[in-house]
PDB file of N, CA, C and O in Angstrom:
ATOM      1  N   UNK A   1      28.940  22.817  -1.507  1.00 75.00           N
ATOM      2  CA  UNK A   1      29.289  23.117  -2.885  1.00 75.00           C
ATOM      3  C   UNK A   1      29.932  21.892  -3.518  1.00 75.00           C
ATOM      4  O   UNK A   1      30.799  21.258  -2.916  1.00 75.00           O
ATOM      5  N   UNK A   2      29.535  21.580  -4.654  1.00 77.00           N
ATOM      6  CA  UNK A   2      29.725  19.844  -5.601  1.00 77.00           C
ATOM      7  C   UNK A   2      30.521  20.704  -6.738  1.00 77.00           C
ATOM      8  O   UNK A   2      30.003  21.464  -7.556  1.00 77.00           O
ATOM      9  N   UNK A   3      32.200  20.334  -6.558  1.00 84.00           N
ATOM     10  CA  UNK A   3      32.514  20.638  -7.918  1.00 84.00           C
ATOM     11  C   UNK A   3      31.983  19.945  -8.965  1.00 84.00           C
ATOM     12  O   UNK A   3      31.502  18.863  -8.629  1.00 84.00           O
ATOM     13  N   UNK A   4      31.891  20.291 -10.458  1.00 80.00           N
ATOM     14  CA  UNK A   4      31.514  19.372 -11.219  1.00 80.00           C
ATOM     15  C   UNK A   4      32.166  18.350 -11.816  1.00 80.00           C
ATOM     16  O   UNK A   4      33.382  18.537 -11.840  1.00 80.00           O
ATOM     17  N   UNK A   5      31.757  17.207 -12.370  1.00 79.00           N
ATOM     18  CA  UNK A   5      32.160  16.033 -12.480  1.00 79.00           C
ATOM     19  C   UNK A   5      31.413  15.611 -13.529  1.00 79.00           C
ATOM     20  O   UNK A   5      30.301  16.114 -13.687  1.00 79.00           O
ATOM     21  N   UNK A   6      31.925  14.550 -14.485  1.00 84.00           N
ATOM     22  CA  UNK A   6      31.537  14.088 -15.470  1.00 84.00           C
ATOM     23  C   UNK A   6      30.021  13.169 -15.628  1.00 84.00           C
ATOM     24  O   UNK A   6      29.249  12.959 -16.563  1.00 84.00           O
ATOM     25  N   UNK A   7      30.084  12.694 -13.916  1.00 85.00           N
ATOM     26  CA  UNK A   7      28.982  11.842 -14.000  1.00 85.00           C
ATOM     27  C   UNK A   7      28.760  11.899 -12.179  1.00 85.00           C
ATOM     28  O   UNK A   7      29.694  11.769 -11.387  1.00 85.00           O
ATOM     29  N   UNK A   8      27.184  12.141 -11.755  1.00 81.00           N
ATOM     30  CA  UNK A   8      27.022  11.825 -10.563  1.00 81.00           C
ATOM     31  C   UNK A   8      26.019  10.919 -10.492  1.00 81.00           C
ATOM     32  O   UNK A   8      24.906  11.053 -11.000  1.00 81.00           O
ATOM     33  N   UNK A   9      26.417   9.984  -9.855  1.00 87.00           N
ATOM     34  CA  UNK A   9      24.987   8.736  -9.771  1.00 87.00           C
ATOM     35  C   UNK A   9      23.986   9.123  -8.282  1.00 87.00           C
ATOM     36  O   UNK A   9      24.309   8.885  -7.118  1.00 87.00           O
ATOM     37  N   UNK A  10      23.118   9.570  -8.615  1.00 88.00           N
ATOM     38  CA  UNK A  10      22.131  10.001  -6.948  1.00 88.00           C
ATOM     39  C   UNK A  10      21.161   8.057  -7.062  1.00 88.00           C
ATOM     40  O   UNK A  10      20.777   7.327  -7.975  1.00 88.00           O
ATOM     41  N   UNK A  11      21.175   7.999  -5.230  1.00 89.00           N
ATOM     42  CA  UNK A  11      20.147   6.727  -5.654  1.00 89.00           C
ATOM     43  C   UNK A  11      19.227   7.343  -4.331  1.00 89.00           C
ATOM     44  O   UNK A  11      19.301   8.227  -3.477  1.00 89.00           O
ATOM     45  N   UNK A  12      18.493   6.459  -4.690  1.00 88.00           N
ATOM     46  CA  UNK A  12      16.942   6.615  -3.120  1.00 88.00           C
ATOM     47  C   UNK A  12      15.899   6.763  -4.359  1.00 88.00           C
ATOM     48  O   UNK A  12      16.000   7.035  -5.555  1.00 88.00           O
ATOM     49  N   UNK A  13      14.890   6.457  -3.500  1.00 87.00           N
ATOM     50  CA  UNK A  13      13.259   6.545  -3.865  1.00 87.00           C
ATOM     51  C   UNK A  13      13.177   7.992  -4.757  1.00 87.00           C
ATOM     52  O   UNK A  13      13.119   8.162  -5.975  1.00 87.00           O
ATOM     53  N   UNK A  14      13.201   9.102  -3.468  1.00 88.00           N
ATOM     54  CA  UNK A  14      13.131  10.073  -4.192  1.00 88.00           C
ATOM     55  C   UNK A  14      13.865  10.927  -5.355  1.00 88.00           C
ATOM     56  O   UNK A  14      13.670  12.104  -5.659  1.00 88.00           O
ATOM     57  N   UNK A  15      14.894   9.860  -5.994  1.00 89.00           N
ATOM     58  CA  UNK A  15      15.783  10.743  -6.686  1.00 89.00           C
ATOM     59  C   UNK A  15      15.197  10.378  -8.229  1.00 89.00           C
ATOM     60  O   UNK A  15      16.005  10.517  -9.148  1.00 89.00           O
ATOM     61  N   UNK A  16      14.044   9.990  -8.508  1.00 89.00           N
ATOM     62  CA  UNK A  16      13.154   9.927  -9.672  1.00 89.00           C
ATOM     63  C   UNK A  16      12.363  10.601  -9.572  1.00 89.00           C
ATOM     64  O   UNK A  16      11.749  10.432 -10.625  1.00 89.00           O
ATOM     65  N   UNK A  17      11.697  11.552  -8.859  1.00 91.00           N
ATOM     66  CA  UNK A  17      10.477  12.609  -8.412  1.00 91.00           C
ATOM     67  C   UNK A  17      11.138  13.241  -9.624  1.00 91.00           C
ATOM     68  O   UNK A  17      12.285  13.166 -10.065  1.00 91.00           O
ATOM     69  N   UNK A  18       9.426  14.258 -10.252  1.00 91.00           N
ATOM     70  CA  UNK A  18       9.399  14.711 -11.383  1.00 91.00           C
ATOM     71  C   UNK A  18      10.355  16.248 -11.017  1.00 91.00           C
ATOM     72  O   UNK A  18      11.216  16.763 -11.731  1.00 91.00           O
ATOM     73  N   UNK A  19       9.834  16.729  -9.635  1.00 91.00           N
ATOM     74  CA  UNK A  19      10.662  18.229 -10.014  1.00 91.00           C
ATOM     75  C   UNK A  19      12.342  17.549  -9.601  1.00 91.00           C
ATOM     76  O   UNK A  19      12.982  18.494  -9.141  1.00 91.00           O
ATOM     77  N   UNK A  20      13.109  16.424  -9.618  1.00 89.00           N
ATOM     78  CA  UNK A  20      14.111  16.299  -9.577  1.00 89.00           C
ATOM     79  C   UNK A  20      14.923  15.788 -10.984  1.00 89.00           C
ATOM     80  O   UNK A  20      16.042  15.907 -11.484  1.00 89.00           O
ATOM     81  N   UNK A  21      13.590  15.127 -11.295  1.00 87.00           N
ATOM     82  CA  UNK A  21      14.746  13.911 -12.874  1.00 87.00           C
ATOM     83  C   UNK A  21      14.586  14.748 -13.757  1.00 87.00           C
ATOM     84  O   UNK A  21      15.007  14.176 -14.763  1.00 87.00           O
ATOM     85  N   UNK A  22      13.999  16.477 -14.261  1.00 86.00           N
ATOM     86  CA  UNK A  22      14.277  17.385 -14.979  1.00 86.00           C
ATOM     87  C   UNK A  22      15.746  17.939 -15.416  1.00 86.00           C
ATOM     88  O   UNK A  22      16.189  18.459 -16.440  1.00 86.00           O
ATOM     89  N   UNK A  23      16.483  17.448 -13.695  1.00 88.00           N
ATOM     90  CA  UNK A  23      17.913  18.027 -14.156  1.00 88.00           C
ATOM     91  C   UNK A  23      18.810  16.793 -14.169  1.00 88.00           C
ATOM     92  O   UNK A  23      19.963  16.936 -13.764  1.00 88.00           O
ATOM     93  N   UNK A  24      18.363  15.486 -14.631  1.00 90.00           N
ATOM     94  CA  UNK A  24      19.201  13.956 -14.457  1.00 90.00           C
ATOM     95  C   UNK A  24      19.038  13.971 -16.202  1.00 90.00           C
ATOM     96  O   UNK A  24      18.180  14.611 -16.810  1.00 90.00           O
ATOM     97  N   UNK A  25      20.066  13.117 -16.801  1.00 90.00           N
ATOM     98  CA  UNK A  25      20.024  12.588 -18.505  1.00 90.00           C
ATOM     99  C   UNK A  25      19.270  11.657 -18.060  1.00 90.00           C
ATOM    100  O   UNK A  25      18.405  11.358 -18.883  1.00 90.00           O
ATOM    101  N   UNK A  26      19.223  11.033 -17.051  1.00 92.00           N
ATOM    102  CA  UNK A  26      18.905   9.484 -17.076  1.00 92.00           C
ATOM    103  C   UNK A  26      18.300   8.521 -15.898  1.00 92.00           C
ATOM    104  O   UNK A  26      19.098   7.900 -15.195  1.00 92.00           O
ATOM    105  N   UNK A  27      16.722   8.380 -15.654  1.00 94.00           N
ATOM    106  CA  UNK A  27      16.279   7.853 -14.488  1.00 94.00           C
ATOM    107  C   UNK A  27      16.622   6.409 -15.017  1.00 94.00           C
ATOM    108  O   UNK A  27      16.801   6.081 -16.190  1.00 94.00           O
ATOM    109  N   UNK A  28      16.675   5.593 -13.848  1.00 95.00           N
ATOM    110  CA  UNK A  28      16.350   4.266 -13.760  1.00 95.00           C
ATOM    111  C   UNK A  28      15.282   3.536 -12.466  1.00 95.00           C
ATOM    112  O   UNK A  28      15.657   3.627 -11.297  1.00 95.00           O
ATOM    113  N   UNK A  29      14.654   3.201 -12.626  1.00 95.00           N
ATOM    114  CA  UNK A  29      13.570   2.298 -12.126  1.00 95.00           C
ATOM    115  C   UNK A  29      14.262   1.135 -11.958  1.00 95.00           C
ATOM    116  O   UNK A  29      15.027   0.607 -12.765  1.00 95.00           O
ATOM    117  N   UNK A  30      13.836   0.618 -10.446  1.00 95.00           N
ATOM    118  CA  UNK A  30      14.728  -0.868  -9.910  1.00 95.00           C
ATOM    119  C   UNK A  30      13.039  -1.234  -9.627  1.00 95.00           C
ATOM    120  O   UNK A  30      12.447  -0.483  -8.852  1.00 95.00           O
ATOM    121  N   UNK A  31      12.282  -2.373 -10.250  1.00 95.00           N
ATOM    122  CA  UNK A  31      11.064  -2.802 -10.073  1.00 95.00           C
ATOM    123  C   UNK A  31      11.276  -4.283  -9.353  1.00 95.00           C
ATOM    124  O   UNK A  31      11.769  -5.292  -9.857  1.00 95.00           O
ATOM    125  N   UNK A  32      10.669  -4.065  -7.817  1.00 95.00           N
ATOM    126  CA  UNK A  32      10.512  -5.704  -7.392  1.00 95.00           C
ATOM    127  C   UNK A  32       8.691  -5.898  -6.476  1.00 95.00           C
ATOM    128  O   UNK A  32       7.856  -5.088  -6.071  1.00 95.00           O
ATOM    129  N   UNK A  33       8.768  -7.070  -6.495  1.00 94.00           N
ATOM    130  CA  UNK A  33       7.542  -6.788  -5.985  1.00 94.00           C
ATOM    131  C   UNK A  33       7.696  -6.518  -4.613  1.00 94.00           C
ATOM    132  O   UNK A  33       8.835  -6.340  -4.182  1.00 94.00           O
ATOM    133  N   UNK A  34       6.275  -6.432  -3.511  1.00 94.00           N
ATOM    134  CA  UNK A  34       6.479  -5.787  -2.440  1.00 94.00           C
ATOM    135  C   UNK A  34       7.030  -6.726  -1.308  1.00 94.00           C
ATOM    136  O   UNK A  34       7.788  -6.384  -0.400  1.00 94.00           O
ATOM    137  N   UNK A  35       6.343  -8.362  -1.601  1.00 96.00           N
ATOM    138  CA  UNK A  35       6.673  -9.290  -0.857  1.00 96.00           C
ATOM    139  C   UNK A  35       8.028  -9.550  -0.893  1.00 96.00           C
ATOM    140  O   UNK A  35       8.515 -10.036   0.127  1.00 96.00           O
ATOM    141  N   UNK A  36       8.977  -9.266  -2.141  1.00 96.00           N
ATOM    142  CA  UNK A  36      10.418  -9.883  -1.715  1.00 96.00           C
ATOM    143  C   UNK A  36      11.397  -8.631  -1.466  1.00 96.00           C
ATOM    144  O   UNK A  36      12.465  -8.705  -0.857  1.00 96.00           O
ATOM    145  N   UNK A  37      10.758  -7.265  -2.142  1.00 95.00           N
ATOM    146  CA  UNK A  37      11.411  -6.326  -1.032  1.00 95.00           C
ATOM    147  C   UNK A  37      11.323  -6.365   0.471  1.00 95.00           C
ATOM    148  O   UNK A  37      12.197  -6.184   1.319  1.00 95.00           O
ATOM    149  N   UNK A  38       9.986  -6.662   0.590  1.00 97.00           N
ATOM    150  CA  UNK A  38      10.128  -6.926   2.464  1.00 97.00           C
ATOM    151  C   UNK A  38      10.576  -7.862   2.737  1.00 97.00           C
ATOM    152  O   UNK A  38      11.116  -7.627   3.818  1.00 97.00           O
ATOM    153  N   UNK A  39      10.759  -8.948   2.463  1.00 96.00           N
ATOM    154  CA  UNK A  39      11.775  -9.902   2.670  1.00 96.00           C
ATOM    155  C   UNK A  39      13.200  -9.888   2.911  1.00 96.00           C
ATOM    156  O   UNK A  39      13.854 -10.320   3.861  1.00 96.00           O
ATOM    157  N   UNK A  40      13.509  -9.354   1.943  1.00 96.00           N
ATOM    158  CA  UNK A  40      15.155  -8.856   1.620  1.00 96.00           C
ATOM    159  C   UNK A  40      15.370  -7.660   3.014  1.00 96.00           C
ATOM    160  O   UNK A  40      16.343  -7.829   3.749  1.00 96.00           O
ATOM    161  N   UNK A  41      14.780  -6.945   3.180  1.00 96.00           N
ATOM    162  CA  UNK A  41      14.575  -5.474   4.016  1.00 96.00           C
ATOM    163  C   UNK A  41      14.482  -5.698   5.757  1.00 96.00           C
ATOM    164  O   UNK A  41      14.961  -4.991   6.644  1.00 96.00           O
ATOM    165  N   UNK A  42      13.558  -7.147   5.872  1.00 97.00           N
ATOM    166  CA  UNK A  42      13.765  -7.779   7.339  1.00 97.00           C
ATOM    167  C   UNK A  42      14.676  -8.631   7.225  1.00 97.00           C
ATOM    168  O   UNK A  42      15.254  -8.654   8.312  1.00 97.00           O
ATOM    169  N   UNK A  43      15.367  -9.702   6.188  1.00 97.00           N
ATOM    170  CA  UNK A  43      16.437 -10.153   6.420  1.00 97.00           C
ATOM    171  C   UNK A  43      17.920  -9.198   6.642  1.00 97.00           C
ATOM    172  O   UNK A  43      18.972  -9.578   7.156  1.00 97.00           O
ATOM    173  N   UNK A  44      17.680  -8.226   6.226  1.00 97.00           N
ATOM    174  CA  UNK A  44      19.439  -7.322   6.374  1.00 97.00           C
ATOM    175  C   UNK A  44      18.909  -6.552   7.438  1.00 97.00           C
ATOM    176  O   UNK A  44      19.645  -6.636   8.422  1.00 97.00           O
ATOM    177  N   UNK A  45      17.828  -5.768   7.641  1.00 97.00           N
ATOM    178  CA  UNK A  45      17.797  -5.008   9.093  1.00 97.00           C
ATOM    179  C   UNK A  45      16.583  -5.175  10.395  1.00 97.00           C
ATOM    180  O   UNK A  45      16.026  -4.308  11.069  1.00 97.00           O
ATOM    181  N   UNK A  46      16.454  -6.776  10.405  1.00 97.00           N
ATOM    182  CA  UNK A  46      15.714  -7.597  11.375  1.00 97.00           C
ATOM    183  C   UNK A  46      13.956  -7.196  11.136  1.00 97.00           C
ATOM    184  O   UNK A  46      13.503  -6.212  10.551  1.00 97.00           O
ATOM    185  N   UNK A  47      13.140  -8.406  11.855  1.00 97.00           N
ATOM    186  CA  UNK A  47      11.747  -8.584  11.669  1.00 97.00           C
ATOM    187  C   UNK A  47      11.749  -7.360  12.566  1.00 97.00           C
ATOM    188  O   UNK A  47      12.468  -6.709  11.809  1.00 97.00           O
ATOM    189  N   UNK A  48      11.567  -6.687  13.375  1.00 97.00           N
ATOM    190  CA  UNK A  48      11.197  -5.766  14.232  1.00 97.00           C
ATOM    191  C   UNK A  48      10.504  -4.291  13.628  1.00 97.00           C
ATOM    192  O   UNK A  48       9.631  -3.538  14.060  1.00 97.00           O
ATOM    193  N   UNK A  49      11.405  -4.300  12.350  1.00 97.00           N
ATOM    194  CA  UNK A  49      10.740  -3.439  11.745  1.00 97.00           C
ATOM    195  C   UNK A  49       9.882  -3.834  10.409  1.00 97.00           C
ATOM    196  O   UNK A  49       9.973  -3.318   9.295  1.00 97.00           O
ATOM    197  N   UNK A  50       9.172  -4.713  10.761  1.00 97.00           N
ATOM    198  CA  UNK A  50       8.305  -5.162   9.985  1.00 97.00           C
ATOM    199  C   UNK A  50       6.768  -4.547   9.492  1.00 97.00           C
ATOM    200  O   UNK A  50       6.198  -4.777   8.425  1.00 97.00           O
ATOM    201  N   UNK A  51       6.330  -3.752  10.549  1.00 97.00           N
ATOM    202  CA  UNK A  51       4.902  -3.102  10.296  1.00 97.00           C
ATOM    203  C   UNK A  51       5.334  -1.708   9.888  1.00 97.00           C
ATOM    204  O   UNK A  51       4.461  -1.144   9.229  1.00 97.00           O
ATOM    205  N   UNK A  52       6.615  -0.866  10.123  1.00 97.00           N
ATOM    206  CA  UNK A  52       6.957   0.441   9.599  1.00 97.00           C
ATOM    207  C   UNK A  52       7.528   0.280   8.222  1.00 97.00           C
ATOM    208  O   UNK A  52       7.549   1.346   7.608  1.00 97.00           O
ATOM    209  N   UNK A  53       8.009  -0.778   7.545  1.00 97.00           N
ATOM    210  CA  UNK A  53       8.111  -1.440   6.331  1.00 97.00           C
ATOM    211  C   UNK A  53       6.898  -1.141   5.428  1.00 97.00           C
ATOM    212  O   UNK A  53       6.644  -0.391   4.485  1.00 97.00           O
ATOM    213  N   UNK A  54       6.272  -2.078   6.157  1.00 97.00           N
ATOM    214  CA  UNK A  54       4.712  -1.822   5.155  1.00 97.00           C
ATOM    215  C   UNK A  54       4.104  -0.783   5.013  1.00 97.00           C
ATOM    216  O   UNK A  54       3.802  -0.337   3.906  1.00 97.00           O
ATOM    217  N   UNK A  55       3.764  -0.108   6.355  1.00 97.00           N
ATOM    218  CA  UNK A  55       3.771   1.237   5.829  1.00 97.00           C
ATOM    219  C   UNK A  55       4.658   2.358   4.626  1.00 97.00           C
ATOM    220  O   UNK A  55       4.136   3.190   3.884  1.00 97.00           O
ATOM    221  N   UNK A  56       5.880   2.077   4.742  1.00 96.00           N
ATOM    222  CA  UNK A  56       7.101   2.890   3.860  1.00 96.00           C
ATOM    223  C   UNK A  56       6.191   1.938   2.505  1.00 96.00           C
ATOM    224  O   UNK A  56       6.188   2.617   1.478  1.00 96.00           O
ATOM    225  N   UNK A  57       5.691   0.999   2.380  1.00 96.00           N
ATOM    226  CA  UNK A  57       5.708   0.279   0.985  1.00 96.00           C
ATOM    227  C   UNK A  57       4.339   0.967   0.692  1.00 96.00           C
ATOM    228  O   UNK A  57       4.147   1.431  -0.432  1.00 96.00           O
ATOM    229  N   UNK A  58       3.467   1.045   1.567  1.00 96.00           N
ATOM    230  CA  UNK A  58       2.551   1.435   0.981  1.00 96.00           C
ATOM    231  C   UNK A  58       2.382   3.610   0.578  1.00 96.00           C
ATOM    232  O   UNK A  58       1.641   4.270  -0.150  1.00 96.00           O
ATOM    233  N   UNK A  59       3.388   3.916   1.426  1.00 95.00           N
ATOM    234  CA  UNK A  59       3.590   5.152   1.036  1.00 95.00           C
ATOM    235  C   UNK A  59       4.406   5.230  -0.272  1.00 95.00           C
ATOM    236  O   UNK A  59       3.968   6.116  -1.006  1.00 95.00           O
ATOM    237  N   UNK A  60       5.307   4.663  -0.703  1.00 94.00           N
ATOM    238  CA  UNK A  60       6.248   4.294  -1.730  1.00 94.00           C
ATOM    239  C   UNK A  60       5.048   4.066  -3.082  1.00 94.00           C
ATOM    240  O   UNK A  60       4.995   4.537  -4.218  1.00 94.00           O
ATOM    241  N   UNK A  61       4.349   3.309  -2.475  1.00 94.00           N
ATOM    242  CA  UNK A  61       3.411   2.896  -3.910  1.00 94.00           C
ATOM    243  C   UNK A  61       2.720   4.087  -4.433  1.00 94.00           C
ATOM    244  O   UNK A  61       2.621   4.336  -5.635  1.00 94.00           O
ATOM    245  N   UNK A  62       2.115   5.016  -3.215  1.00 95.00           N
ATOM    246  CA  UNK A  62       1.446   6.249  -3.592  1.00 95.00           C
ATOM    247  C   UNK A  62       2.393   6.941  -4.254  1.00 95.00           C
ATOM    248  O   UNK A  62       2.199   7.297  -5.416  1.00 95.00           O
ATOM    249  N   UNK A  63       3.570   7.225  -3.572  1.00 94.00           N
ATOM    250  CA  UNK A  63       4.607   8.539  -4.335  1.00 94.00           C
ATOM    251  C   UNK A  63       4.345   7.821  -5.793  1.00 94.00           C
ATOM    252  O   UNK A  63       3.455   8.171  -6.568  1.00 94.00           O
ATOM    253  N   UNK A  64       5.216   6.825  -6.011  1.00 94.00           N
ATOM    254  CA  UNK A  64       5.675   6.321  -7.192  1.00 94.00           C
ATOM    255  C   UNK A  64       3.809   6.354  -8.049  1.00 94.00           C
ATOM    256  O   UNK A  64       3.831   6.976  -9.111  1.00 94.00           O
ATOM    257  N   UNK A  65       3.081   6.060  -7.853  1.00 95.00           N
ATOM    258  CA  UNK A  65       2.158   5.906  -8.874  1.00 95.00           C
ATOM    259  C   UNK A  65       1.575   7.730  -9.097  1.00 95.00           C
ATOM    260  O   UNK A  65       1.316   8.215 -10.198  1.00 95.00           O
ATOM    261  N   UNK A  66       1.465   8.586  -7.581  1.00 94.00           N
ATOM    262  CA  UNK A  66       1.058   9.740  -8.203  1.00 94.00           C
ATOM    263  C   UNK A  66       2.751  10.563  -9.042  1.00 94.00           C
ATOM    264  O   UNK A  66       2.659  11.343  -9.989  1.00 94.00           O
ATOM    265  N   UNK A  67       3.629  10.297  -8.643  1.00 94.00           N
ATOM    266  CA  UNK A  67       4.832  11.138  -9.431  1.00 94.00           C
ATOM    267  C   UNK A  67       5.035  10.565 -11.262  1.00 94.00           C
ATOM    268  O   UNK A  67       5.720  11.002 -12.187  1.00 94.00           O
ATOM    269  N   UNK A  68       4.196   9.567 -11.159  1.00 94.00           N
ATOM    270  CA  UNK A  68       4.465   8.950 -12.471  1.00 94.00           C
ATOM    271  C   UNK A  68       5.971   8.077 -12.812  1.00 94.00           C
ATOM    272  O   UNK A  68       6.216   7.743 -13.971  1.00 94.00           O
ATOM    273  N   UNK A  69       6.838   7.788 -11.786  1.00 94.00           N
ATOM    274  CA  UNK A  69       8.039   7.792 -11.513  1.00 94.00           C
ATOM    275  C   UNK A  69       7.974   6.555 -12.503  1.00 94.00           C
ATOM    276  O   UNK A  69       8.094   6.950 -13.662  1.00 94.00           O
ATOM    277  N   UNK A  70       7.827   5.226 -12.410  1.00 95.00           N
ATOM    278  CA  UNK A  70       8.130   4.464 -13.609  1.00 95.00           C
ATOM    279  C   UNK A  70       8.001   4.825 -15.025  1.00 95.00           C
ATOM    280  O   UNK A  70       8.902   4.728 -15.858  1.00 95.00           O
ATOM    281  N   UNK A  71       6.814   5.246 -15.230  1.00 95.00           N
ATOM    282  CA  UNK A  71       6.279   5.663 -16.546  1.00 95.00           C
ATOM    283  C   UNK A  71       7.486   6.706 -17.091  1.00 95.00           C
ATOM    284  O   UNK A  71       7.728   6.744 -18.297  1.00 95.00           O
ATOM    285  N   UNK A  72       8.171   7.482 -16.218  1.00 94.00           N
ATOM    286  CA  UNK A  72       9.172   8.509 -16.471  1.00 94.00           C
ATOM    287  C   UNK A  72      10.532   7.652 -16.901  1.00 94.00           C
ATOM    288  O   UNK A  72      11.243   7.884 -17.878  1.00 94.00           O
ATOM    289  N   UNK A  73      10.647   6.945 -16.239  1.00 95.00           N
ATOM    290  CA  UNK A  73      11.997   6.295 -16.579  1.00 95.00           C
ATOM    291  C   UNK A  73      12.209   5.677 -17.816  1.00 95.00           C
ATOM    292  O   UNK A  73      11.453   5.109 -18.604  1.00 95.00           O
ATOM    293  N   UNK A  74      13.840   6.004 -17.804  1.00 95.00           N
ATOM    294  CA  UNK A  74      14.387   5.843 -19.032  1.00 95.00           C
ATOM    295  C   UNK A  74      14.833   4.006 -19.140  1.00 95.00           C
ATOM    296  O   UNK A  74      15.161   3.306 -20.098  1.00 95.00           O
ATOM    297  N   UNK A  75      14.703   3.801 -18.114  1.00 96.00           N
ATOM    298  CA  UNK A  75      15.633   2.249 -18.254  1.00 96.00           C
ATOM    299  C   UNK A  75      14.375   1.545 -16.912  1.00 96.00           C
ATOM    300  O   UNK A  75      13.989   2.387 -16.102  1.00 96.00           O
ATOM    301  N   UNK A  76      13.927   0.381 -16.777  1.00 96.00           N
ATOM    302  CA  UNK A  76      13.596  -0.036 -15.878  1.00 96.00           C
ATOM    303  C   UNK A  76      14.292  -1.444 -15.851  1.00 96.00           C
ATOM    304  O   UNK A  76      14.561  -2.130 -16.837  1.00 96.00           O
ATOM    305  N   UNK A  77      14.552  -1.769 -14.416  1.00 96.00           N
ATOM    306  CA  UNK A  77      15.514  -2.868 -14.662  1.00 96.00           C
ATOM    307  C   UNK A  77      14.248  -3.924 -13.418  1.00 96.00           C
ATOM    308  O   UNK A  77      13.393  -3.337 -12.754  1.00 96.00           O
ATOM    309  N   UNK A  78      14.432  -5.419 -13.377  1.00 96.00           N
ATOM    310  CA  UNK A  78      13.577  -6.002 -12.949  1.00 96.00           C
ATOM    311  C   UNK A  78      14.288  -6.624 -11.576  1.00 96.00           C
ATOM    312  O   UNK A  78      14.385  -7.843 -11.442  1.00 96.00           O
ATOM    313  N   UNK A  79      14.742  -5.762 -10.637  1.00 95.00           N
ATOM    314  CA  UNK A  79      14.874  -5.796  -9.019  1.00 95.00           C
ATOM    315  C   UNK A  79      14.955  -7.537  -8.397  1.00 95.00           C
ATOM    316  O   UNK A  79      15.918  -8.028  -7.808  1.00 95.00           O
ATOM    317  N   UNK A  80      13.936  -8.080  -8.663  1.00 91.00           N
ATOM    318  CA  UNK A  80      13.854  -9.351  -8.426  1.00 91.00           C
ATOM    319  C   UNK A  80      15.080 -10.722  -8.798  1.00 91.00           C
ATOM    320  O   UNK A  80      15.040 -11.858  -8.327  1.00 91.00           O
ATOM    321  N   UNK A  81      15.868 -10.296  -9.544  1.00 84.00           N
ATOM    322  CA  UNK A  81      16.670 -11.707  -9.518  1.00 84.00           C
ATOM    323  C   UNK A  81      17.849 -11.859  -8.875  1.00 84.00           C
ATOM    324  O   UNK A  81      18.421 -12.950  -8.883  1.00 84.00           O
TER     325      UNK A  81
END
């Protein structure tokens, strides 16, 4: 049970899915490309998981393009700098 509060920030992949951002004021989209997310992703939690990466990226691309998840968002910010 979540008392209520003025403001809750949810983050992850899935917290832009359409039957979820119905009850959010406000999605945001973090857009980077795939090569320097995997980059960034084996530098903080080692090359080893490098081929279950790509997979998560290429499942990530499906969610996000069939949920419409960018196109939905209210703010997209550009991940990369």
């Amino acid at each position: 049970f979540l008392t209520p509060k003025p403001l809750l920030i949810l983050e992850g992949v899935g917290v832009g899915m359409e039957s979820i951002r119905k009850y959010a004021d406000l999605v945001v989209f973090i857009e980077i490309d795939q090569t320097t997310g995997l980059h960034r992703v084996l530098a903080r939690d080692g090359i080893s998981i490098s081929s279950e990466m790509v997979n998560w990226q290429e499942m990530e691309n499906r969610h996000f393009e069939k949920d419409q998840t960018k196109k939905a968002a209210d703010i997209i910010i550009d991940g990369s700098l």
